[in-house]
Amino acid sequence: MEHPHHRVVHRVHTCQGCGVSLREVKPFKVDIRQVFDVPPVAIEVTQHEREVKSCPHCRCVQQAEFPAHVTNHVQYCPRLTALAVYLHHIQLIPYKRLSDTIEALYQHSMSTGTLANMVKRGREALESNMDIIEDALLDSNILHVDETSLRINGKLAWVHVACTSRYTYLAPHASRGKKATDDIGILPRYEGTMMHDAFDTYPKYTHATHALCHAHHLRELKGFIEQGHTWAMRMTTFLLAAKQAVEAHHGALSEEEARRWERVYDRILAKAQHRLETMTPLPKKALAFVRRLQKRKEEALRFLREVHVPFDNNQAERDLRMVKVKENISGTFREETFAQSFCITRSIVSTLTKHEKNVWDSLCLLLTGETLDRVLSTT
């Protein structure tokens, strides 16, 4: 570190050879070793004192104003709320362990109920910023969408994601299908290109264009290859080669090149269909896959022509990953409100991370009333 917080100079006072004092001799060299450490931490109490005065001329009583965030006789500050939100939702520490952690680090006892209320207040402060994320997603030319299961109060539920490389919107819902995406409200209003897997809910939004995720297709093809289907290997080779060709052309092929790749695509699927339809017993799953790629050819090959359309939906899968990590580390949700709180916080944090913002500092700002768009715009 160029400018350390503290300097400790270890001086040479005496010559070990002859005993002469070296106190006035300047060193010809200084060796440096730096030690990084955490200073002692403690919760500080700030006492706000509001003056009340009586005017000696007119006897009117005048009083100063407390800061807007100081509303009770005794309360916790937004930074401590940010700490509870950060450790619970970001580092996935359950309330009991969070209580133990704060007592061990800060020598201050906080009940699990108090911490739960702080996290709830944090959610209320962050929730209004979800509209900013929603507006940004609706304005984007590509939208990654996906869903994953989780359990709320012992029942199967789903977390839905709509995201880009810059913004993330997570929302829990009891339903997996169109009722959920309608209730969440982003997909019914989106008019760009929607990137997703073959789940049948997404194509129902016909005012958007659609693109299919080839990472899903490659996983399915791997299974067919293991079953001995040679056409699946050819289709795998085709998809990976097409991906490389698009990357080599900076994200999009010329129309002539795209049509050439389309013809190869059509031939592979036509031969696969002919082969599968003559097999006994009929390989229904493989045949359904081939027919799906034929029927949805435009969606499958959109990445060839449109530079903003990626090859896969890995962005959505990455943004959903923390839902499963949360389940594995600290269990499922007891109430839907807890799941909503988690999704709101993770949406905000994911968006901050994508903008390369310091999560802790940004959370502190947001919980003191700053808006997400202003936090994202700061350098």
XYZ file of C-alpha atoms in Angstrom:
379
model
C 0.000 0.000 0.000
C 1.443 3.365 -1.037
C -0.009 5.267 1.923
C -0.311 2.999 4.991
C -2.530 4.004 7.903
C 0.251 3.645 10.459
C 4.054 3.661 10.366
C 6.256 1.979 12.967
C 9.964 2.769 12.608
C 12.402 0.266 14.088
C 15.570 2.268 14.702
C 19.200 1.221 15.040
C 20.624 2.869 18.194
C 24.012 1.203 18.691
C 26.684 -0.501 16.574
C 26.815 -4.147 17.559
C 30.468 -4.287 16.412
C 32.093 -1.516 18.462
C 29.324 -0.095 20.636
C 29.295 3.407 19.093
C 25.955 5.279 19.224
C 24.220 5.453 15.839
C 21.328 7.691 16.930
C 22.488 10.621 14.792
C 23.510 8.507 11.772
C 21.088 8.542 8.836
C 20.135 5.099 7.448
C 21.415 4.343 3.936
C 18.526 1.880 3.426
C 15.062 1.223 4.905
C 13.511 -2.246 4.537
C 9.716 -2.262 4.462
C 7.264 -4.963 5.505
C 3.533 -4.260 5.603
C 1.038 -5.987 7.901
C -2.657 -5.902 6.950
C -5.065 -6.264 9.872
C -8.630 -5.495 10.943
C -8.903 -2.783 13.616
C -11.051 -3.375 16.718
C -14.704 -2.716 15.868
C -17.516 -1.600 18.133
C -21.001 -0.165 17.804
C -20.980 3.571 18.474
C -23.905 5.444 20.012
C -24.662 8.937 18.726
C -26.911 10.997 20.981
C -28.981 13.587 19.116
C -29.950 16.522 21.337
C -32.621 18.904 20.089
C -32.635 22.323 21.638
C -35.944 23.889 22.697
C -35.904 27.630 23.384
C -38.346 30.287 24.446
C -38.061 33.621 22.667
C -37.402 36.363 25.295
C -39.250 38.914 23.145
C -42.489 37.177 22.126
C -42.357 34.056 24.313
C -42.828 31.751 21.295
C -41.304 28.303 21.842
C -38.845 27.279 19.107
C -37.172 23.901 18.645
C -34.540 22.462 16.326
C -35.276 19.528 14.038
C -33.909 16.014 14.366
C -32.453 14.477 11.178
C -35.109 12.789 9.042
C -33.854 9.272 9.823
C -33.886 9.852 13.607
C -37.499 9.012 14.452
C -37.414 7.191 17.811
C -35.936 7.669 21.265
C -33.696 4.637 20.710
C -33.114 3.095 17.287
C -30.587 1.446 14.971
C -29.026 3.404 12.129
C -29.307 2.590 8.393
C -25.719 1.269 8.298
C -26.567 -1.389 10.883
C -29.674 -2.259 8.869
C -27.454 -2.530 5.798
C -25.164 -4.884 7.721
C -28.087 -7.154 8.652
C -29.388 -7.162 5.057
C -25.919 -7.795 3.646
C -25.045 -10.686 5.951
C -28.494 -12.324 5.757
C -29.361 -11.985 2.062
C -25.944 -11.648 0.442
C -23.754 -13.862 2.628
C -26.772 -16.111 3.384
C -26.278 -16.214 7.170
C -29.430 -17.383 9.034
C -30.797 -15.097 11.770
C -29.506 -17.138 14.731
C -25.970 -17.285 13.352
C -26.259 -13.621 12.364
C -27.153 -12.722 15.960
C -24.167 -14.714 17.220
C -21.884 -13.081 14.639
C -22.850 -9.525 15.592
C -22.420 -10.261 19.296
C -18.988 -11.823 18.685
C -17.741 -9.010 16.438
C -19.358 -5.973 18.055
C -20.030 -7.088 21.657
C -23.676 -6.110 21.170
C -26.630 -8.449 21.626
C -29.416 -8.391 19.020
C -32.312 -10.841 19.012
C -33.298 -12.764 15.897
C -36.639 -10.921 15.942
C -34.884 -7.555 15.879
C -32.711 -8.681 12.985
C -35.746 -9.976 11.075
C -37.456 -6.599 11.522
C -34.331 -4.811 10.302
C -34.189 -6.983 7.186
C -37.900 -6.283 6.635
C -37.276 -2.525 6.849
C -34.385 -2.970 4.454
C -36.673 -4.691 1.970
C -39.188 -1.839 2.235
C -36.447 0.699 1.523
C -35.104 -1.242 -1.470
C -38.410 -2.263 -3.048
C -39.165 1.081 -4.702
C -35.960 0.703 -6.738
C -37.355 -2.360 -8.513
C -39.318 -0.016 -10.805
C -36.008 1.437 -12.016
C -34.768 -2.054 -12.899
C -38.076 -2.900 -14.569
C -37.960 0.206 -16.775
C -34.380 -0.567 -17.819
C -35.341 -4.121 -18.786
C -38.321 -2.951 -20.830
C -36.030 -0.595 -22.766
C -33.447 -3.286 -23.574
C -33.273 -4.948 -27.000
C -32.560 -8.397 -25.479
C -34.161 -9.899 -22.373
C -33.033 -13.166 -20.789
C -35.834 -15.023 -18.975
C -35.915 -18.253 -16.998
C -37.319 -19.824 -13.833
C -36.216 -22.227 -11.119
C -38.028 -24.073 -8.370
C -37.815 -23.507 -4.631
C -39.934 -24.321 -1.614
C -41.898 -21.755 0.384
C -43.481 -22.988 3.609
C -42.923 -26.553 2.409
C -44.762 -26.028 -0.889
C -43.303 -25.975 -4.389
C -42.920 -22.467 -5.802
C -40.826 -20.727 -8.445
C -38.425 -17.833 -8.789
C -38.654 -16.078 -12.152
C -35.872 -13.955 -13.609
C -35.813 -11.287 -16.294
C -32.356 -9.853 -16.840
C -29.713 -8.344 -19.078
C -25.968 -7.982 -18.701
C -26.665 -4.821 -16.650
C -29.888 -5.418 -14.713
C -31.531 -8.285 -12.796
C -35.160 -8.711 -11.718
C -36.057 -11.732 -9.565
C -39.572 -12.484 -8.329
C -41.121 -15.469 -6.507
C -44.501 -16.916 -7.481
C -46.558 -19.996 -6.694
C -46.969 -20.672 -10.428
C -44.393 -21.542 -13.064
C -46.383 -20.560 -16.133
C -48.079 -17.572 -17.740
C -50.082 -16.598 -14.663
C -46.802 -15.914 -12.874
C -45.183 -13.946 -15.688
C -48.399 -11.953 -16.187
C -48.598 -11.139 -12.472
C -44.943 -10.086 -12.331
C -45.742 -7.791 -15.227
C -42.559 -7.417 -17.274
C -43.064 -9.922 -20.096
C -46.570 -8.724 -21.106
C -45.080 -5.283 -21.867
C -41.771 -6.309 -23.405
C -41.331 -5.736 -27.162
C -37.690 -6.626 -27.812
C -36.099 -10.056 -28.269
C -36.740 -12.578 -25.516
C -34.037 -15.240 -24.967
C -35.219 -18.441 -23.279
C -35.410 -22.221 -23.358
C -38.208 -24.210 -25.004
C -40.663 -23.740 -22.103
C -44.024 -23.078 -23.766
C -45.003 -20.020 -21.696
C -42.605 -17.565 -23.319
C -43.727 -17.839 -26.986
C -47.229 -16.796 -25.868
C -45.932 -13.231 -25.672
C -46.282 -12.587 -29.387
C -45.494 -8.843 -29.315
C -41.863 -9.801 -28.578
C -39.533 -11.676 -30.902
C -37.925 -14.823 -29.522
C -34.586 -16.627 -29.526
C -33.870 -20.129 -28.244
C -31.038 -21.035 -25.889
C -28.538 -23.420 -27.470
C -26.920 -24.326 -24.161
C -30.142 -26.231 -23.449
C -30.035 -27.821 -26.896
C -26.431 -28.949 -26.421
C -27.351 -30.622 -23.131
C -30.236 -32.447 -24.812
C -28.038 -33.437 -27.743
C -25.460 -34.888 -25.363
C -28.129 -37.272 -24.077
C -29.073 -38.322 -27.602
C -25.401 -38.899 -28.472
C -25.090 -41.185 -25.460
C -28.069 -43.140 -26.851
C -26.202 -43.661 -30.134
C -27.882 -41.046 -32.370
C -25.247 -39.991 -34.932
C -27.328 -37.037 -36.175
C -27.064 -35.522 -32.689
C -23.293 -35.347 -33.017
C -23.650 -33.609 -36.390
C -26.081 -31.072 -34.928
C -23.755 -30.442 -31.982
C -20.858 -29.823 -34.362
C -23.061 -27.520 -36.450
C -24.150 -25.387 -33.489
C -20.645 -24.961 -32.101
C -19.240 -24.145 -35.546
C -22.021 -21.611 -36.168
C -21.246 -19.978 -32.835
C -17.576 -19.645 -33.794
C -18.495 -18.233 -37.194
C -20.734 -15.572 -35.650
C -18.021 -14.595 -33.170
C -15.482 -14.359 -35.991
C -17.845 -11.962 -37.820
C -18.219 -9.740 -34.722
C -21.679 -10.949 -33.731
C -23.643 -11.353 -36.966
C -23.272 -13.018 -40.370
C -24.101 -11.547 -43.752
C -27.438 -12.620 -45.204
C -25.701 -14.869 -47.753
C -23.628 -16.581 -45.055
C -26.654 -16.974 -42.769
C -28.636 -18.683 -45.536
C -25.763 -21.076 -46.176
C -25.756 -22.093 -42.512
C -29.548 -22.423 -42.610
C -29.331 -24.920 -45.468
C -26.897 -27.077 -43.481
C -29.244 -26.867 -40.485
C -32.206 -27.978 -42.611
C -30.306 -30.937 -44.095
C -29.166 -32.253 -40.717
C -32.692 -32.109 -39.298
C -34.326 -33.587 -42.427
C -31.981 -36.574 -42.370
C -32.471 -36.957 -38.619
C -36.253 -36.918 -38.988
C -36.175 -39.505 -41.783
C -33.897 -41.774 -39.758
C -35.913 -41.475 -36.543
C -39.280 -42.088 -38.231
C -38.042 -45.440 -39.574
C -36.837 -46.713 -36.196
C -38.711 -49.254 -34.083
C -39.695 -48.514 -31.422
C -40.214 -44.892 -32.354
C -37.780 -42.663 -30.385
C -40.458 -40.145 -29.396
C -38.273 -37.829 -27.333
C -35.591 -37.492 -30.014
C -38.180 -37.041 -32.750
C -39.970 -34.348 -30.746
C -36.655 -32.528 -30.325
C -35.949 -32.603 -34.074
C -39.453 -31.415 -34.944
C -39.166 -28.611 -32.388
C -35.964 -27.341 -34.020
C -37.632 -27.524 -37.435
C -40.771 -25.715 -36.298
C -38.860 -23.041 -34.365
C -36.041 -22.593 -36.860
C -36.320 -18.792 -36.926
C -35.944 -18.586 -33.135
C -33.131 -21.136 -33.101
C -31.069 -19.334 -35.750
C -31.807 -15.717 -34.842
C -28.311 -15.429 -33.357
C -26.834 -15.797 -36.873
C -28.185 -12.457 -38.111
C -28.855 -10.194 -35.119
C -25.813 -8.932 -33.273
C -27.661 -8.333 -29.996
C -28.907 -11.940 -29.804
C -26.526 -14.276 -27.931
C -25.989 -17.980 -28.535
C -27.374 -19.054 -25.163
C -29.339 -18.024 -22.088
C -26.451 -18.381 -19.658
C -27.057 -14.868 -18.321
C -30.420 -15.908 -16.850
C -29.020 -19.157 -15.492
C -26.212 -17.289 -13.724
C -28.632 -14.808 -12.194
C -30.813 -17.638 -10.840
C -27.895 -19.588 -9.388
C -27.943 -17.860 -5.991
C -31.487 -19.111 -5.367
C -30.192 -22.685 -5.289
C -27.115 -21.663 -3.309
C -29.408 -20.083 -0.715
C -31.464 -23.268 -0.415
C -28.345 -25.393 -0.022
C -26.714 -23.153 2.588
C -29.514 -21.825 4.756
C -32.623 -23.745 3.772
C -35.964 -22.824 2.270
C -38.322 -19.934 3.039
C -40.969 -20.161 5.735
C -43.114 -17.371 4.273
C -43.620 -15.803 0.862
C -42.633 -12.384 2.246
C -39.194 -13.805 3.122
C -38.799 -15.054 -0.452
C -39.869 -11.654 -1.794
C -37.355 -9.914 0.471
C -34.586 -12.219 -0.748
C -35.462 -11.690 -4.419
C -35.630 -7.902 -4.096
C -32.273 -7.715 -2.335
C -30.591 -10.147 -4.735
C -31.986 -8.183 -7.703
C -30.505 -4.957 -6.360
C -27.159 -6.546 -5.472
C -26.854 -8.334 -8.826
C -27.544 -5.049 -10.618
C -24.948 -3.236 -8.489
C -22.397 -5.957 -9.211
C -23.050 -5.777 -12.957
C -22.343 -2.043 -12.784
C -19.123 -2.763 -10.828
C -20.368 -0.886 -7.758
C -19.216 -1.637 -4.227
C -22.152 -3.600 -2.818
C -21.677 -2.579 0.816
C -21.259 1.151 0.171
C -24.165 1.141 -2.290
C -26.479 -0.673 0.130
C -25.705 1.909 2.803
C -26.638 4.698 0.384
C -29.852 2.980 -0.724
C -30.961 2.369 2.861
C -30.498 6.040 3.695
C -32.940 6.964 0.922
C -30.723 7.285 -2.155
C -32.230 5.923 -5.379
C -30.710 3.139 -7.448
C -30.353 5.200 -10.619
C -28.323 7.828 -8.770
C -26.143 5.195 -7.100
C -25.472 3.551 -10.477
C -24.611 6.878 -12.100
C -21.960 7.833 -9.527
C -18.330 7.278 -10.498
